C-alpha positions as CSV (number, residue, x, y, z in Angstrom):
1,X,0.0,0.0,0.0
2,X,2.9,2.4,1.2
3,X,4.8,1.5,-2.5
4,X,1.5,2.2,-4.2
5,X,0.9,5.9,-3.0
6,X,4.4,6.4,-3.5
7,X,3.9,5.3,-7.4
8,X,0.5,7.9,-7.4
9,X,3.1,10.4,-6.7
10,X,5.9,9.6,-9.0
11,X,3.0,9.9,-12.3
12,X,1.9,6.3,-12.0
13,X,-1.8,5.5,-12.4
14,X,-4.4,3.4,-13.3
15,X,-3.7,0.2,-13.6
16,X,-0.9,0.2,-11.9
17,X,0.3,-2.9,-9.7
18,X,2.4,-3.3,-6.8
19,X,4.0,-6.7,-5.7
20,X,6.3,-7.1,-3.0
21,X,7.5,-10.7,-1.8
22,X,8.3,-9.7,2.1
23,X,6.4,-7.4,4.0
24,X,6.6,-6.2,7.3
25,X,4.4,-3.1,7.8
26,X,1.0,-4.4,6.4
27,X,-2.4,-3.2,8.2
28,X,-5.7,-4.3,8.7
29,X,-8.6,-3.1,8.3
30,X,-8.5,-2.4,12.1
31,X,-6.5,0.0,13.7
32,X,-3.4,-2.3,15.5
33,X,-3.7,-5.1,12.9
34,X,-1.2,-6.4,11.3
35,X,-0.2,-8.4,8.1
36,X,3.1,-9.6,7.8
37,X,4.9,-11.8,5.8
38,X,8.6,-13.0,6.0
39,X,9.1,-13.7,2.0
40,X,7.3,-17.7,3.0
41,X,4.8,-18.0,0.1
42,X,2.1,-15.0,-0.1
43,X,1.1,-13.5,-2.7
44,X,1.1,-9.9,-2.0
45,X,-0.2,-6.9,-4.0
46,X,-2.0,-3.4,-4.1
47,X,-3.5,-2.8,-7.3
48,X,-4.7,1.2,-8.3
49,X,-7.3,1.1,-10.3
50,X,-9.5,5.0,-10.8
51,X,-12.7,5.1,-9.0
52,X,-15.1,5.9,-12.3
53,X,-13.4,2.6,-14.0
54,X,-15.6,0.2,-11.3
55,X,-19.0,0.5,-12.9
56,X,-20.7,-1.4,-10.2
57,X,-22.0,-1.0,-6.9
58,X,-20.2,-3.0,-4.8
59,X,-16.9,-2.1,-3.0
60,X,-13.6,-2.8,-4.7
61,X,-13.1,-5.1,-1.4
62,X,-16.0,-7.5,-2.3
63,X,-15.0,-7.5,-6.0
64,X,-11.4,-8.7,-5.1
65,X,-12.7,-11.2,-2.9
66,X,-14.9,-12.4,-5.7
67,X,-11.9,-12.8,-8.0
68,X,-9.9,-15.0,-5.8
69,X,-12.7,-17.4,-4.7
70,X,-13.4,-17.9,-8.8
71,X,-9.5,-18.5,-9.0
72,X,-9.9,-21.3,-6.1
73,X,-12.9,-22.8,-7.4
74,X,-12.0,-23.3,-11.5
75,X,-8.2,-23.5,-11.0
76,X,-8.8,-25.9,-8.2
77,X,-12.0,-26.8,-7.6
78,X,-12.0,-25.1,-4.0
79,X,-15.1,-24.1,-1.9
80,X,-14.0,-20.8,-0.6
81,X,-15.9,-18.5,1.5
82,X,-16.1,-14.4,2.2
83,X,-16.2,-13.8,5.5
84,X,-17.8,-9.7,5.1
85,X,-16.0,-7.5,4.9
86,X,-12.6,-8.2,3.8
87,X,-11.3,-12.1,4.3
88,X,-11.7,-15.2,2.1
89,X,-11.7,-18.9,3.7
90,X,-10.9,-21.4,3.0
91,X,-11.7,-25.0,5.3
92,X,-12.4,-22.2,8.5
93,X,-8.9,-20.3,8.1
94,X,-8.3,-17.2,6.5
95,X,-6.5,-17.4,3.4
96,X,-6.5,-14.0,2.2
97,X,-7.5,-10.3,3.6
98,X,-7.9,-7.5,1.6
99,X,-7.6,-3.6,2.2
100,X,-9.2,-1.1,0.1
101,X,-7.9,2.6,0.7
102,X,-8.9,6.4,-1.4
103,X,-5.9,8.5,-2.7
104,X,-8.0,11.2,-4.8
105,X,-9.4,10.1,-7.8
106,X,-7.8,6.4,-6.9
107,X,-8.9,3.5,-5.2
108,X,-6.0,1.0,-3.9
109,X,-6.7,-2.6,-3.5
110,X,-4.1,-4.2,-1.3
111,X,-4.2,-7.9,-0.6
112,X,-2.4,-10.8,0.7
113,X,-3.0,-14.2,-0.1
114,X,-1.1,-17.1,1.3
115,X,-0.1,-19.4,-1.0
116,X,2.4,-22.0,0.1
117,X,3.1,-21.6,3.2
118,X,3.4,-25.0,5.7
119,X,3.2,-23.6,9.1
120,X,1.9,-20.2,10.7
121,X,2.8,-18.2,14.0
122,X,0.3,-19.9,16.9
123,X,-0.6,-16.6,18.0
124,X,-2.7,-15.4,15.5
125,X,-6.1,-13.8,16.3
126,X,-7.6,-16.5,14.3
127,X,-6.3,-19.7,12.3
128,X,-4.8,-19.1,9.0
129,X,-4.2,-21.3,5.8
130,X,-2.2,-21.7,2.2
131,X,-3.5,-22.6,-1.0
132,X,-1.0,-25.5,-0.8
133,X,-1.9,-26.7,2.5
134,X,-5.9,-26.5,1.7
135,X,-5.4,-28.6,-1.6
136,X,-3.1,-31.2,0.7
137,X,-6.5,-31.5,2.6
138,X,-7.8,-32.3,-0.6
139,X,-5.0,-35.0,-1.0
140,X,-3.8,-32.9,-4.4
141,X,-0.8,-30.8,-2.6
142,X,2.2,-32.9,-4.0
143,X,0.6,-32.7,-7.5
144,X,0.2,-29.0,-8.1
145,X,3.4,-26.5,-8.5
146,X,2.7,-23.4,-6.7
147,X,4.1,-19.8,-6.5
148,X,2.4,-16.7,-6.0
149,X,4.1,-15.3,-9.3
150,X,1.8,-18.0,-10.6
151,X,-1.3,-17.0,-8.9
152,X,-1.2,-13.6,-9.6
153,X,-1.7,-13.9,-13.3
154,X,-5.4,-15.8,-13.1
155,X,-6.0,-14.2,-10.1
156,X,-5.6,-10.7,-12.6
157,X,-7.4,-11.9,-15.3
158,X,-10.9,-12.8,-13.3
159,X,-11.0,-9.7,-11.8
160,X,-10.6,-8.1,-15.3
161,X,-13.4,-9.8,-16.2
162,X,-15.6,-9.0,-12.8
163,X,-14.9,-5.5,-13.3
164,X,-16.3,-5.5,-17.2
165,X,-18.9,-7.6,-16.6
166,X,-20.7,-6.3,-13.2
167,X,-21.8,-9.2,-11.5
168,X,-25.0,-10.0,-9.9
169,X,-25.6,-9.5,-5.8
170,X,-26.5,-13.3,-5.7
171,X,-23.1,-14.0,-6.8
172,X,-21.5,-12.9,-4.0
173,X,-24.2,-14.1,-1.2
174,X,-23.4,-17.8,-2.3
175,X,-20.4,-18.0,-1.7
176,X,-20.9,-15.4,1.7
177,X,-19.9,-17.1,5.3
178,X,-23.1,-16.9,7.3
179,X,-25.8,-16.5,4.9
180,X,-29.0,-17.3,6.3
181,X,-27.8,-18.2,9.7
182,X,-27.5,-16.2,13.1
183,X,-24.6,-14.2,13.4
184,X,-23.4,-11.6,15.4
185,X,-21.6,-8.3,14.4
186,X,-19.6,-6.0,16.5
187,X,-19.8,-2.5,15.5
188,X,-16.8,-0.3,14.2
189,X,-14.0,-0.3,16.6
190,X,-14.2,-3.8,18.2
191,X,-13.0,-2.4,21.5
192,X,-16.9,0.0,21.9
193,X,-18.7,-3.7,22.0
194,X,-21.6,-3.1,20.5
195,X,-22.9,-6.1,19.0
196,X,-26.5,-6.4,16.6
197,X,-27.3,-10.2,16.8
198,X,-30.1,-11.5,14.4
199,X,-29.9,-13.7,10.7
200,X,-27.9,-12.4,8.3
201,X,-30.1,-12.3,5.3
202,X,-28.0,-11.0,2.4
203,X,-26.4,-7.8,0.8
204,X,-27.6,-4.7,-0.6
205,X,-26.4,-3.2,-3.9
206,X,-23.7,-1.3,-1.5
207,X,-21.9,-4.2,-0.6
208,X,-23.4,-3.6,3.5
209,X,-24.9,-6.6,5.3
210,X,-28.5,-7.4,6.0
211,X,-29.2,-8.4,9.4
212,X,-32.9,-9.2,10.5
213,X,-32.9,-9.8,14.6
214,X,-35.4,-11.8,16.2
215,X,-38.0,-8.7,17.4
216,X,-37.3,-6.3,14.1
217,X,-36.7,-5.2,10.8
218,X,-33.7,-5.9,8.8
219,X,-30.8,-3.5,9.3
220,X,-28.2,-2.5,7.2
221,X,-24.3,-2.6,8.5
222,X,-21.9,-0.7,6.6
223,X,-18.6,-1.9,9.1
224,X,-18.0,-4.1,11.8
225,X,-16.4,-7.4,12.3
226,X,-19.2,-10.5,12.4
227,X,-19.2,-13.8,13.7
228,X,-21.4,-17.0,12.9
229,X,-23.2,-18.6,16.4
């Protein structure tokens, strides 16, 4: 992300795409979040792309997510998941997190995916996972050469398409952690504790969640972090 505003400076534009193979000042979406890689296996990127070039609706953030679970599923016939706003699953752990930030007439689209890693730190907040060691699961590991160089080409070329071809809503609610189950969600900054508990029921246009509680009428959520029960 850093490299990428430095680019927007230097007369780069749209289009324009940042890889790095280490990093060690990623954030989250949170404040106090970090993503950091030690040059193991993730694919990591920011992408600028100009904010009139995305034709639909919904966030750059859902869009990207979008484009790596139709990478997982035709180039390997994965099931992931998007767990709102910004991570995609796969088998329960988090196997990429995205970060979508304004600079003027700019959106960046930083993400990390991991691709072949074998272990991960035990402290993380919640458990992680590589392409390689989800397809290992699948008993297909061994048989597949993987590099995120090699990902990031496919992963490119269906978000291309996504971008020209404006998906519909129901595209991403299929593949969306939680749908049509209770969840809860905890409100902006984790640490207030405000939590709206009800069925999570689908997404507007907007890319925010629809949560319908027991006692009320559906209610839109714009941020948050949410949780299946």
């Amino acid at each position: 992300m850093l490299d990428a505003r430095e680019a927007l400076k230097s007369g780069f534009g749209h289009g324009t795409l940042c890889t790095a193979y280490r990093q060690t000042r990623g954030r989250g979406r949170v404040t106090g979040r970090r993503w950091i890689d030690d040059g193991r296996g993730a694919m990591l990127f920011t992408i600028i792309l100009e904010k009139n070039s995305i034709t639909t609706s919904f966030p750059l953030t859902q869009l990207l997510a979008l484009a790596l679970c139709r990478r997982l599923e035709r180039g390997y016939g994965l099931t992931p998941r998007i767990k709102w706003p910004n991570d995609v699953l796969l088998d329960g752990g988090k196997v990429a997190g995205i970060l979508v930030e304004m600079e003027g007439d700019y959106l960046l689209g930083g993400m990390g995916v991991n691709v072949f890693q074998d272990e991960f730190p035990s402290n993380l907040r919640r458990p992680a996972v590589s392409l390689m060691q989800a397809l290992q699961q699948k008993g297909a590991g061994s048989m597949v050469p993987l590099s995120p160089d090699k990902e990031l080409f496919p992963f490119l070329k269906e978000l291309e398409i996504l971008i020209e071809e404006t998906p519909g809503i129901a595209e991403i609610e299929s593949r969306l952690l939680g749908i049509n189950s209770p969840v809860a969600v905890k409100f902006g900054d984790p640490s207030r504790n405000e939590i709206l508990i009800g069925t999570l029921t689908g997404l507007q246009d907007d890319g925010s969640l629809l949560i319908t509680p027991k006692d009320g009428d559906s209610r839109a959520v714009y941020s948050g972090e949410i949780e299946q029960l």
